């Protein structure tokens, strides 16, 4: 018979797996014209297991935001483009 501690550990482990699975499936679009900033953001997000696409101008960023599905868009509001 499983103890309450064992069942609690299993439940918590399953919850962590569900959360990790959801995070890993998230797609993020980064639109930033400063290449070093974009690379730093992308690196940090990828270390947390997010799928990240990066574009360096507003036009390409907008085209991809409209043609692909993203869970989050990180946008430099001062980026050149239409």
PDB file of N, CA, C and O in Angstrom:
ATOM      1  N   UNK A   1       0.825  -1.191   0.000  1.00  0.00           N
ATOM      2  CA  UNK A   1       0.000   0.000   0.000  1.00  0.00           C
ATOM      3  C   UNK A   1       0.867   1.252   0.000  1.00  0.00           C
ATOM      4  O   UNK A   1       1.835   1.330   0.729  1.00  0.00           O
ATOM      5  N   UNK A   2       0.512   2.204  -0.843  1.00  0.00           N
ATOM      6  CA  UNK A   2       1.279   3.452  -0.933  1.00  0.00           C
ATOM      7  C   UNK A   2       0.948   4.362   0.242  1.00  0.00           C
ATOM      8  O   UNK A   2      -0.204   4.476   0.652  1.00  0.00           O
ATOM      9  N   UNK A   3       1.968   4.993   0.759  1.00  0.00           N
ATOM     10  CA  UNK A   3       1.760   5.926   1.871  1.00  0.00           C
ATOM     11  C   UNK A   3       1.260   7.257   1.332  1.00  0.00           C
ATOM     12  O   UNK A   3       1.351   7.557   0.141  1.00  0.00           O
ATOM     13  N   UNK A   4       0.743   8.075   2.211  1.00  0.00           N
ATOM     14  CA  UNK A   4       0.266   9.400   1.835  1.00  0.00           C
ATOM     15  C   UNK A   4       1.408  10.245   1.279  1.00  0.00           C
ATOM     16  O   UNK A   4       1.242  10.968   0.291  1.00  0.00           O
ATOM     17  N   UNK A   5       2.601  10.116   1.876  1.00  0.00           N
ATOM     18  CA  UNK A   5       3.760  10.866   1.387  1.00  0.00           C
ATOM     19  C   UNK A   5       4.108  10.463  -0.043  1.00  0.00           C
ATOM     20  O   UNK A   5       4.402  11.309  -0.878  1.00  0.00           O
ATOM     21  N   UNK A   6       4.063   9.174  -0.330  1.00  0.00           N
ATOM     22  CA  UNK A   6       4.376   8.691  -1.677  1.00  0.00           C
ATOM     23  C   UNK A   6       3.348   9.201  -2.678  1.00  0.00           C
ATOM     24  O   UNK A   6       3.706   9.670  -3.756  1.00  0.00           O
ATOM     25  N   UNK A   7       2.074   9.122  -2.314  1.00  0.00           N
ATOM     26  CA  UNK A   7       1.021   9.600  -3.215  1.00  0.00           C
ATOM     27  C   UNK A   7       1.129  11.102  -3.436  1.00  0.00           C
ATOM     28  O   UNK A   7       0.934  11.592  -4.554  1.00  0.00           O
ATOM     29  N   UNK A   8       1.466  11.851  -2.386  1.00  0.00           N
ATOM     30  CA  UNK A   8       1.630  13.300  -2.513  1.00  0.00           C
ATOM     31  C   UNK A   8       2.790  13.611  -3.448  1.00  0.00           C
ATOM     32  O   UNK A   8       2.689  14.474  -4.322  1.00  0.00           O
ATOM     33  N   UNK A   9       3.915  12.900  -3.287  1.00  0.00           N
ATOM     34  CA  UNK A   9       5.080  13.101  -4.148  1.00  0.00           C
ATOM     35  C   UNK A   9       4.733  12.813  -5.607  1.00  0.00           C
ATOM     36  O   UNK A   9       5.094  13.566  -6.507  1.00  0.00           O
ATOM     37  N   UNK A  10       4.006  11.735  -5.855  1.00  0.00           N
ATOM     38  CA  UNK A  10       3.619  11.369  -7.219  1.00  0.00           C
ATOM     39  C   UNK A  10       2.722  12.443  -7.815  1.00  0.00           C
ATOM     40  O   UNK A  10       2.901  12.867  -8.956  1.00  0.00           O
ATOM     41  N   UNK A  11       1.760  12.933  -7.021  1.00  0.00           N
ATOM     42  CA  UNK A  11       0.847  13.967  -7.503  1.00  0.00           C
ATOM     43  C   UNK A  11       1.616  15.240  -7.863  1.00  0.00           C
ATOM     44  O   UNK A  11       1.424  15.805  -8.930  1.00  0.00           O
ATOM     45  N   UNK A  12       2.510  15.672  -6.980  1.00  0.00           N
ATOM     46  CA  UNK A  12       3.296  16.878  -7.234  1.00  0.00           C
ATOM     47  C   UNK A  12       4.181  16.684  -8.460  1.00  0.00           C
ATOM     48  O   UNK A  12       4.288  17.572  -9.307  1.00  0.00           O
ATOM     49  N   UNK A  13       4.788  15.527  -8.604  1.00  0.00           N
ATOM     50  CA  UNK A  13       5.632  15.245  -9.769  1.00  0.00           C
ATOM     51  C   UNK A  13       4.826  15.304 -11.054  1.00  0.00           C
ATOM     52  O   UNK A  13       5.283  15.844 -12.058  1.00  0.00           O
ATOM     53  N   UNK A  14       3.621  14.753 -11.041  1.00  0.00           N
ATOM     54  CA  UNK A  14       2.769  14.792 -12.225  1.00  0.00           C
ATOM     55  C   UNK A  14       2.384  16.223 -12.579  1.00  0.00           C
ATOM     56  O   UNK A  14       2.352  16.600 -13.746  1.00  0.00           O
ATOM     57  N   UNK A  15       2.100  17.030 -11.556  1.00  0.00           N
ATOM     58  CA  UNK A  15       1.745  18.423 -11.795  1.00  0.00           C
ATOM     59  C   UNK A  15       2.926  19.171 -12.422  1.00  0.00           C
ATOM     60  O   UNK A  15       2.749  19.956 -13.338  1.00  0.00           O
ATOM     61  N   UNK A  16       4.129  18.927 -11.905  1.00  0.00           N
ATOM     62  CA  UNK A  16       5.315  19.577 -12.459  1.00  0.00           C
ATOM     63  C   UNK A  16       5.521  19.165 -13.912  1.00  0.00           C
ATOM     64  O   UNK A  16       5.885  19.990 -14.749  1.00  0.00           O
ATOM     65  N   UNK A  17       5.283  17.900 -14.234  1.00  0.00           N
ATOM     66  CA  UNK A  17       5.420  17.437 -15.612  1.00  0.00           C
ATOM     67  C   UNK A  17       4.405  18.115 -16.519  1.00  0.00           C
ATOM     68  O   UNK A  17       4.724  18.494 -17.642  1.00  0.00           O
ATOM     69  N   UNK A  18       3.179  18.274 -16.048  1.00  0.00           N
ATOM     70  CA  UNK A  18       2.153  18.948 -16.852  1.00  0.00           C
ATOM     71  C   UNK A  18       2.542  20.399 -17.109  1.00  0.00           C
ATOM     72  O   UNK A  18       2.396  20.912 -18.208  1.00  0.00           O
ATOM     73  N   UNK A  19       3.033  21.076 -16.074  1.00  0.00           N
ATOM     74  CA  UNK A  19       3.455  22.471 -16.221  1.00  0.00           C
ATOM     75  C   UNK A  19       4.629  22.557 -17.183  1.00  0.00           C
ATOM     76  O   UNK A  19       4.642  23.382 -18.089  1.00  0.00           O
ATOM     77  N   UNK A  20       5.628  21.712 -17.018  1.00  0.00           N
ATOM     78  CA  UNK A  20       6.800  21.708 -17.894  1.00  0.00           C
ATOM     79  C   UNK A  20       6.379  21.428 -19.334  1.00  0.00           C
ATOM     80  O   UNK A  20       6.842  22.067 -20.261  1.00  0.00           O
ATOM     81  N   UNK A  21       5.473  20.483 -19.529  1.00  0.00           N
ATOM     82  CA  UNK A  21       5.017  20.148 -20.864  1.00  0.00           C
ATOM     83  C   UNK A  21       4.334  21.343 -21.521  1.00  0.00           C
ATOM     84  O   UNK A  21       4.549  21.631 -22.694  1.00  0.00           O
ATOM     85  N   UNK A  22       3.528  22.062 -20.765  1.00  0.00           N
ATOM     86  CA  UNK A  22       2.841  23.231 -21.304  1.00  0.00           C
ATOM     87  C   UNK A  22       3.846  24.317 -21.668  1.00  0.00           C
ATOM     88  O   UNK A  22       3.751  24.938 -22.722  1.00  0.00           O
ATOM     89  N   UNK A  23       4.829  24.550 -20.807  1.00  0.00           N
ATOM     90  CA  UNK A  23       5.846  25.556 -21.078  1.00  0.00           C
ATOM     91  C   UNK A  23       6.627  25.193 -22.326  1.00  0.00           C
ATOM     92  O   UNK A  23       6.875  26.030 -23.192  1.00  0.00           O
ATOM     93  N   UNK A  24       7.018  23.937 -22.453  1.00  0.00           N
ATOM     94  CA  UNK A  24       7.820  23.508 -23.593  1.00  0.00           C
ATOM     95  C   UNK A  24       7.074  23.661 -24.906  1.00  0.00           C
ATOM     96  O   UNK A  24       7.685  23.803 -25.949  1.00  0.00           O
ATOM     97  N   UNK A  25       5.760  23.649 -24.864  1.00  0.00           N
ATOM     98  CA  UNK A  25       4.999  23.766 -26.094  1.00  0.00           C
ATOM     99  C   UNK A  25       4.690  25.224 -26.441  1.00  0.00           C
ATOM    100  O   UNK A  25       4.140  25.489 -27.493  1.00  0.00           O
ATOM    101  N   UNK A  26       5.057  26.152 -25.584  1.00  0.00           N
ATOM    102  CA  UNK A  26       4.772  27.563 -25.851  1.00  0.00           C
ATOM    103  C   UNK A  26       5.741  28.130 -26.885  1.00  0.00           C
ATOM    104  O   UNK A  26       6.944  27.920 -26.813  1.00  0.00           O
ATOM    105  N   UNK A  27       5.190  28.873 -27.838  1.00  0.00           N
ATOM    106  CA  UNK A  27       5.990  29.544 -28.862  1.00  0.00           C
ATOM    107  C   UNK A  27       5.970  31.036 -28.596  1.00  0.00           C
ATOM    108  O   UNK A  27       4.908  31.622 -28.379  1.00  0.00           O
ATOM    109  N   UNK A  28       7.147  31.626 -28.631  1.00  0.00           N
ATOM    110  CA  UNK A  28       7.287  33.047 -28.350  1.00  0.00           C
ATOM    111  C   UNK A  28       7.966  33.720 -29.537  1.00  0.00           C
ATOM    112  O   UNK A  28       8.956  33.218 -30.064  1.00  0.00           O
ATOM    113  N   UNK A  29       7.426  34.859 -29.925  1.00  0.00           N
ATOM    114  CA  UNK A  29       8.005  35.671 -30.986  1.00  0.00           C
ATOM    115  C   UNK A  29       8.678  36.882 -30.350  1.00  0.00           C
ATOM    116  O   UNK A  29       8.048  37.604 -29.579  1.00  0.00           O
ATOM    117  N   UNK A  30       9.951  37.083 -30.662  1.00  0.00           N
ATOM    118  CA  UNK A  30      10.691  38.245 -30.180  1.00  0.00           C
ATOM    119  C   UNK A  30      10.990  39.134 -31.389  1.00  0.00           C
ATOM    120  O   UNK A  30      11.586  38.680 -32.364  1.00  0.00           O
ATOM    121  N   UNK A  31      10.554  40.384 -31.323  1.00  0.00           N
ATOM    122  CA  UNK A  31      10.818  41.348 -32.381  1.00  0.00           C
ATOM    123  C   UNK A  31      11.628  42.482 -31.748  1.00  0.00           C
ATOM    124  O   UNK A  31      11.112  43.266 -30.960  1.00  0.00           O
ATOM    125  N   UNK A  32      12.919  42.524 -32.087  1.00  0.00           N
ATOM    126  CA  UNK A  32      13.860  43.467 -31.467  1.00  0.00           C
ATOM    127  C   UNK A  32      14.961  43.776 -32.465  1.00  0.00           C
ATOM    128  O   UNK A  32      15.573  42.863 -33.012  1.00  0.00           O
ATOM    129  N   UNK A  33      15.202  45.072 -32.737  1.00  0.00           N
ATOM    130  CA  UNK A  33      16.209  45.425 -33.732  1.00  0.00           C
ATOM    131  C   UNK A  33      17.633  45.414 -33.193  1.00  0.00           C
ATOM    132  O   UNK A  33      18.584  45.352 -33.970  1.00  0.00           O
ATOM    133  N   UNK A  34      17.807  45.433 -31.908  1.00  0.00           N
ATOM    134  CA  UNK A  34      19.144  45.328 -31.322  1.00  0.00           C
ATOM    135  C   UNK A  34      19.509  43.845 -31.207  1.00  0.00           C
ATOM    136  O   UNK A  34      18.940  43.120 -30.390  1.00  0.00           O
ATOM    137  N   UNK A  35      20.447  43.405 -32.008  1.00  0.00           N
ATOM    138  CA  UNK A  35      20.772  41.976 -32.092  1.00  0.00           C
ATOM    139  C   UNK A  35      21.236  41.396 -30.750  1.00  0.00           C
ATOM    140  O   UNK A  35      20.875  40.268 -30.412  1.00  0.00           O
ATOM    141  N   UNK A  36      22.023  42.147 -29.994  1.00  0.00           N
ATOM    142  CA  UNK A  36      22.507  41.632 -28.703  1.00  0.00           C
ATOM    143  C   UNK A  36      21.362  41.458 -27.708  1.00  0.00           C
ATOM    144  O   UNK A  36      21.310  40.476 -26.968  1.00  0.00           O
ATOM    145  N   UNK A  37      20.443  42.407 -27.693  1.00  0.00           N
ATOM    146  CA  UNK A  37      19.292  42.300 -26.789  1.00  0.00           C
ATOM    147  C   UNK A  37      18.414  41.122 -27.202  1.00  0.00           C
ATOM    148  O   UNK A  37      17.984  40.326 -26.363  1.00  0.00           O
ATOM    149  N   UNK A  38      18.158  41.000 -28.505  1.00  0.00           N
ATOM    150  CA  UNK A  38      17.339  39.892 -29.007  1.00  0.00           C
ATOM    151  C   UNK A  38      17.977  38.550 -28.666  1.00  0.00           C
ATOM    152  O   UNK A  38      17.288  37.613 -28.241  1.00  0.00           O
ATOM    153  N   UNK A  39      19.296  38.458 -28.827  1.00  0.00           N
ATOM    154  CA  UNK A  39      19.999  37.204 -28.522  1.00  0.00           C
ATOM    155  C   UNK A  39      19.920  36.870 -27.034  1.00  0.00           C
ATOM    156  O   UNK A  39      19.741  35.705 -26.667  1.00  0.00           O
ATOM    157  N   UNK A  40      20.040  37.873 -26.188  1.00  0.00           N
ATOM    158  CA  UNK A  40      19.966  37.635 -24.741  1.00  0.00           C
ATOM    159  C   UNK A  40      18.575  37.175 -24.323  1.00  0.00           C
ATOM    160  O   UNK A  40      18.426  36.246 -23.518  1.00  0.00           O
ATOM    161  N   UNK A  41      17.552  37.806 -24.881  1.00  0.00           N
ATOM    162  CA  UNK A  41      16.171  37.402 -24.573  1.00  0.00           C
ATOM    163  C   UNK A  41      15.934  35.973 -25.054  1.00  0.00           C
ATOM    164  O   UNK A  41      15.396  35.139 -24.320  1.00  0.00           O
ATOM    165  N   UNK A  42      16.343  35.695 -26.287  1.00  0.00           N
ATOM    166  CA  UNK A  42      16.147  34.355 -26.851  1.00  0.00           C
ATOM    167  C   UNK A  42      16.875  33.294 -26.026  1.00  0.00           C
ATOM    168  O   UNK A  42      16.314  32.243 -25.711  1.00  0.00           O
ATOM    169  N   UNK A  43      18.114  33.574 -25.662  1.00  0.00           N
ATOM    170  CA  UNK A  43      18.899  32.613 -24.879  1.00  0.00           C
ATOM    171  C   UNK A  43      18.217  32.296 -23.547  1.00  0.00           C
ATOM    172  O   UNK A  43      18.081  31.134 -23.165  1.00  0.00           O
ATOM    173  N   UNK A  44      17.775  33.337 -22.849  1.00  0.00           N
ATOM    174  CA  UNK A  44      17.109  33.128 -21.560  1.00  0.00           C
ATOM    175  C   UNK A  44      15.826  32.325 -21.689  1.00  0.00           C
ATOM    176  O   UNK A  44      15.562  31.429 -20.894  1.00  0.00           O
ATOM    177  N   UNK A  45      15.036  32.631 -22.707  1.00  0.00           N
ATOM    178  CA  UNK A  45      13.783  31.902 -22.903  1.00  0.00           C
ATOM    179  C   UNK A  45      14.030  30.455 -23.312  1.00  0.00           C
ATOM    180  O   UNK A  45      13.345  29.544 -22.840  1.00  0.00           O
ATOM    181  N   UNK A  46      15.023  30.239 -24.166  1.00  0.00           N
ATOM    182  CA  UNK A  46      15.324  28.872 -24.588  1.00  0.00           C
ATOM    183  C   UNK A  46      15.866  28.038 -23.432  1.00  0.00           C
ATOM    184  O   UNK A  46      15.598  26.835 -23.363  1.00  0.00           O
ATOM    185  N   UNK A  47      16.596  28.664 -22.513  1.00  0.00           N
ATOM    186  CA  UNK A  47      17.076  27.947 -21.334  1.00  0.00           C
ATOM    187  C   UNK A  47      15.910  27.484 -20.468  1.00  0.00           C
ATOM    188  O   UNK A  47      16.030  26.513 -19.730  1.00  0.00           O
ATOM    189  N   UNK A  48      14.785  28.168 -20.587  1.00  0.00           N
ATOM    190  CA  UNK A  48      13.582  27.773 -19.856  1.00  0.00           C
ATOM    191  C   UNK A  48      12.668  26.882 -20.700  1.00  0.00           C
ATOM    192  O   UNK A  48      11.514  26.670 -20.361  1.00  0.00           O
ATOM    193  N   UNK A  49      13.179  26.414 -21.815  1.00  0.00           N
ATOM    194  CA  UNK A  49      12.511  25.447 -22.704  1.00  0.00           C
ATOM    195  C   UNK A  49      11.376  26.027 -23.542  1.00  0.00           C
ATOM    196  O   UNK A  49      10.493  25.291 -23.973  1.00  0.00           O
ATOM    197  N   UNK A  50      11.403  27.326 -23.793  1.00  0.00           N
ATOM    198  CA  UNK A  50      10.428  27.912 -24.707  1.00  0.00           C
ATOM    199  C   UNK A  50      10.958  27.814 -26.136  1.00  0.00           C
ATOM    200  O   UNK A  50      12.160  27.859 -26.362  1.00  0.00           O
ATOM    201  N   UNK A  51      10.051  27.704 -27.095  1.00  0.00           N
ATOM    202  CA  UNK A  51      10.407  27.782 -28.508  1.00  0.00           C
ATOM    203  C   UNK A  51      10.364  29.254 -28.888  1.00  0.00           C
ATOM    204  O   UNK A  51       9.358  29.928 -28.660  1.00  0.00           O
ATOM    205  N   UNK A  52      11.451  29.767 -29.453  1.00  0.00           N
ATOM    206  CA  UNK A  52      11.562  31.209 -29.694  1.00  0.00           C
ATOM    207  C   UNK A  52      11.944  31.479 -31.146  1.00  0.00           C
ATOM    208  O   UNK A  52      12.879  30.892 -31.678  1.00  0.00           O
ATOM    209  N   UNK A  53      11.196  32.389 -31.776  1.00  0.00           N
ATOM    210  CA  UNK A  53      11.548  32.907 -33.091  1.00  0.00           C
ATOM    211  C   UNK A  53      11.912  34.371 -32.904  1.00  0.00           C
ATOM    212  O   UNK A  53      11.257  35.098 -32.152  1.00  0.00           O
ATOM    213  N   UNK A  54      12.954  34.822 -33.593  1.00  0.00           N
ATOM    214  CA  UNK A  54      13.426  36.196 -33.461  1.00  0.00           C
ATOM    215  C   UNK A  54      13.471  36.880 -34.816  1.00  0.00           C
ATOM    216  O   UNK A  54      13.947  36.294 -35.793  1.00  0.00           O
ATOM    217  N   UNK A  55      12.965  38.109 -34.842  1.00  0.00           N
ATOM    218  CA  UNK A  55      13.047  38.936 -36.052  1.00  0.00           C
ATOM    219  C   UNK A  55      13.558  40.308 -35.649  1.00  0.00           C
ATOM    220  O   UNK A  55      13.300  40.787 -34.549  1.00  0.00           O
ATOM    221  N   UNK A  56      14.281  40.942 -36.577  1.00  0.00           N
ATOM    222  CA  UNK A  56      14.994  42.169 -36.252  1.00  0.00           C
ATOM    223  C   UNK A  56      14.386  43.429 -36.862  1.00  0.00           C
ATOM    224  O   UNK A  56      14.957  44.497 -36.753  1.00  0.00           O
ATOM    225  N   UNK A  57      13.224  43.285 -37.500  1.00  0.00           N
ATOM    226  CA  UNK A  57      12.528  44.483 -37.974  1.00  0.00           C
ATOM    227  C   UNK A  57      11.022  44.275 -37.850  1.00  0.00           C
ATOM    228  O   UNK A  57      10.537  43.145 -37.790  1.00  0.00           O
ATOM    229  N   UNK A  58      10.329  45.384 -37.804  1.00  0.00           N
ATOM    230  CA  UNK A  58       8.889  45.338 -37.570  1.00  0.00           C
ATOM    231  C   UNK A  58       8.111  44.652 -38.674  1.00  0.00           C
ATOM    232  O   UNK A  58       7.117  43.977 -38.411  1.00  0.00           O
ATOM    233  N   UNK A  59       8.548  44.821 -39.909  1.00  0.00           N
ATOM    234  CA  UNK A  59       7.816  44.225 -41.034  1.00  0.00           C
ATOM    235  C   UNK A  59       7.851  42.694 -40.974  1.00  0.00           C
ATOM    236  O   UNK A  59       6.814  42.038 -41.101  1.00  0.00           O
ATOM    237  N   UNK A  60       9.056  42.120 -40.790  1.00  0.00           N
ATOM    238  CA  UNK A  60       9.166  40.659 -40.685  1.00  0.00           C
ATOM    239  C   UNK A  60       8.444  40.147 -39.441  1.00  0.00           C
ATOM    240  O   UNK A  60       7.797  39.095 -39.476  1.00  0.00           O
ATOM    241  N   UNK A  61       8.579  40.875 -38.355  1.00  0.00           N
ATOM    242  CA  UNK A  61       7.897  40.481 -37.114  1.00  0.00           C
ATOM    243  C   UNK A  61       6.393  40.441 -37.293  1.00  0.00           C
ATOM    244  O   UNK A  61       5.726  39.492 -36.886  1.00  0.00           O
ATOM    245  N   UNK A  62       5.840  41.484 -37.937  1.00  0.00           N
ATOM    246  CA  UNK A  62       4.393  41.547 -38.171  1.00  0.00           C
ATOM    247  C   UNK A  62       3.943  40.425 -39.096  1.00  0.00           C
ATOM    248  O   UNK A  62       2.941  39.763 -38.837  1.00  0.00           O
ATOM    249  N   UNK A  63       4.695  40.189 -40.178  1.00  0.00           N
ATOM    250  CA  UNK A  63       4.339  39.111 -41.113  1.00  0.00           C
ATOM    251  C   UNK A  63       4.258  37.771 -40.391  1.00  0.00           C
ATOM    252  O   UNK A  63       3.323  36.994 -40.590  1.00  0.00           O
ATOM    253  N   UNK A  64       5.237  37.495 -39.547  1.00  0.00           N
ATOM    254  CA  UNK A  64       5.253  36.218 -38.842  1.00  0.00           C
ATOM    255  C   UNK A  64       4.214  36.156 -37.731  1.00  0.00           C
ATOM    256  O   UNK A  64       3.646  35.101 -37.480  1.00  0.00           O
ATOM    257  N   UNK A  65       3.968  37.260 -37.074  1.00  0.00           N
ATOM    258  CA  UNK A  65       2.938  37.286 -36.030  1.00  0.00           C
ATOM    259  C   UNK A  65       1.567  36.979 -36.619  1.00  0.00           C
ATOM    260  O   UNK A  65       0.736  36.330 -35.982  1.00  0.00           O
ATOM    261  N   UNK A  66       1.346  37.418 -37.844  1.00  0.00           N
ATOM    262  CA  UNK A  66       0.052  37.189 -38.493  1.00  0.00           C
ATOM    263  C   UNK A  66      -0.052  35.833 -39.179  1.00  0.00           C
ATOM    264  O   UNK A  66      -1.151  35.310 -39.344  1.00  0.00           O
ATOM    265  N   UNK A  67       1.084  35.249 -39.564  1.00  0.00           N
ATOM    266  CA  UNK A  67       1.022  33.989 -40.309  1.00  0.00           C
ATOM    267  C   UNK A  67       1.244  32.749 -39.441  1.00  0.00           C
ATOM    268  O   UNK A  67       0.861  31.653 -39.830  1.00  0.00           O
ATOM    269  N   UNK A  68       1.875  32.896 -38.282  1.00  0.00           N
ATOM    270  CA  UNK A  68       2.125  31.766 -37.389  1.00  0.00           C
ATOM    271  C   UNK A  68       1.394  31.967 -36.067  1.00  0.00           C
ATOM    272  O   UNK A  68       1.003  33.087 -35.742  1.00  0.00           O
ATOM    273  N   UNK A  69       1.237  30.884 -35.328  1.00  0.00           N
ATOM    274  CA  UNK A  69       0.599  30.965 -34.011  1.00  0.00           C
ATOM    275  C   UNK A  69       1.649  31.108 -32.931  1.00  0.00           C
ATOM    276  O   UNK A  69       2.559  30.291 -32.831  1.00  0.00           O
ATOM    277  N   UNK A  70       1.525  32.170 -32.141  1.00  0.00           N
ATOM    278  CA  UNK A  70       2.418  32.412 -31.014  1.00  0.00           C
ATOM    279  C   UNK A  70       1.590  32.574 -29.753  1.00  0.00           C
ATOM    280  O   UNK A  70       0.488  33.115 -29.782  1.00  0.00           O
ATOM    281  N   UNK A  71       2.149  32.097 -28.642  1.00  0.00           N
ATOM    282  CA  UNK A  71       1.499  32.258 -27.351  1.00  0.00           C
ATOM    283  C   UNK A  71       1.811  33.618 -26.743  1.00  0.00           C
ATOM    284  O   UNK A  71       1.057  34.128 -25.919  1.00  0.00           O
ATOM    285  N   UNK A  72       2.941  34.194 -27.170  1.00  0.00           N
ATOM    286  CA  UNK A  72       3.382  35.474 -26.628  1.00  0.00           C
ATOM    287  C   UNK A  72       4.236  36.180 -27.662  1.00  0.00           C
ATOM    288  O   UNK A  72       5.017  35.543 -28.364  1.00  0.00           O
ATOM    289  N   UNK A  73       4.076  37.496 -27.755  1.00  0.00           N
ATOM    290  CA  UNK A  73       4.938  38.314 -28.601  1.00  0.00           C
ATOM    291  C   UNK A  73       5.629  39.329 -27.717  1.00  0.00           C
ATOM    292  O   UNK A  73       4.981  40.053 -26.955  1.00  0.00           O
ATOM    293  N   UNK A  74       6.954  39.350 -27.788  1.00  0.00           N
ATOM    294  CA  UNK A  74       7.753  40.359 -27.088  1.00  0.00           C
ATOM    295  C   UNK A  74       8.211  41.337 -28.158  1.00  0.00           C
ATOM    296  O   UNK A  74       8.962  40.975 -29.060  1.00  0.00           O
ATOM    297  N   UNK A  75       7.720  42.568 -28.069  1.00  0.00           N
ATOM    298  CA  UNK A  75       7.906  43.540 -29.137  1.00  0.00           C
ATOM    299  C   UNK A  75       8.577  44.806 -28.632  1.00  0.00           C
ATOM    300  O   UNK A  75       8.151  45.394 -27.631  1.00  0.00           O
ATOM    301  N   UNK A  76       9.621  45.214 -29.323  1.00  0.00           N
ATOM    302  CA  UNK A  76      10.261  46.500 -29.088  1.00  0.00           C
ATOM    303  C   UNK A  76       9.343  47.550 -29.718  1.00  0.00           C
ATOM    304  O   UNK A  76       9.178  47.598 -30.928  1.00  0.00           O
ATOM    305  N   UNK A  77       8.734  48.371 -28.896  1.00  0.00           N
ATOM    306  CA  UNK A  77       7.761  49.355 -29.402  1.00  0.00           C
ATOM    307  C   UNK A  77       8.396  50.430 -30.269  1.00  0.00           C
ATOM    308  O   UNK A  77       7.722  51.095 -31.031  1.00  0.00           O
ATOM    309  N   UNK A  78       9.684  50.628 -30.153  1.00  0.00           N
ATOM    310  CA  UNK A  78      10.386  51.677 -30.900  1.00  0.00           C
ATOM    311  C   UNK A  78      11.080  51.124 -32.147  1.00  0.00           C
ATOM    312  O   UNK A  78      11.900  51.794 -32.753  1.00  0.00           O
ATOM    313  N   UNK A  79      10.742  49.912 -32.548  1.00  0.00           N
ATOM    314  CA  UNK A  79      11.422  49.268 -33.674  1.00  0.00           C
ATOM    315  C   UNK A  79      11.033  49.935 -34.999  1.00  0.00           C
ATOM    316  O   UNK A  79       9.885  50.341 -35.179  1.00  0.00           O
ATOM    317  N   UNK A  80      11.997  50.077 -35.908  1.00  0.00           N
ATOM    318  CA  UNK A  80      11.674  50.638 -37.222  1.00  0.00           C
ATOM    319  C   UNK A  80      10.767  49.700 -38.021  1.00  0.00           C
ATOM    320  O   UNK A  80      10.802  48.490 -37.847  1.00  0.00           O
ATOM    321  N   UNK A  81       9.977  50.267 -38.865  1.00  0.00           N
ATOM    322  CA  UNK A  81       9.060  49.495 -39.709  1.00  0.00           C
ATOM    323  C   UNK A  81       7.701  50.146 -39.706  1.00  0.00           C
ATOM    324  O   UNK A  81       7.447  51.102 -38.996  1.00  0.00           O
ATOM    325  N   UNK A  82       6.828  49.632 -40.537  1.00  0.00           N
ATOM    326  CA  UNK A  82       5.490  50.233 -40.660  1.00  0.00           C
ATOM    327  C   UNK A  82       4.627  49.940 -39.460  1.00  0.00           C
ATOM    328  O   UNK A  82       4.609  48.936 -38.873  1.00  0.00           O
TER     329      UNK A  82
END
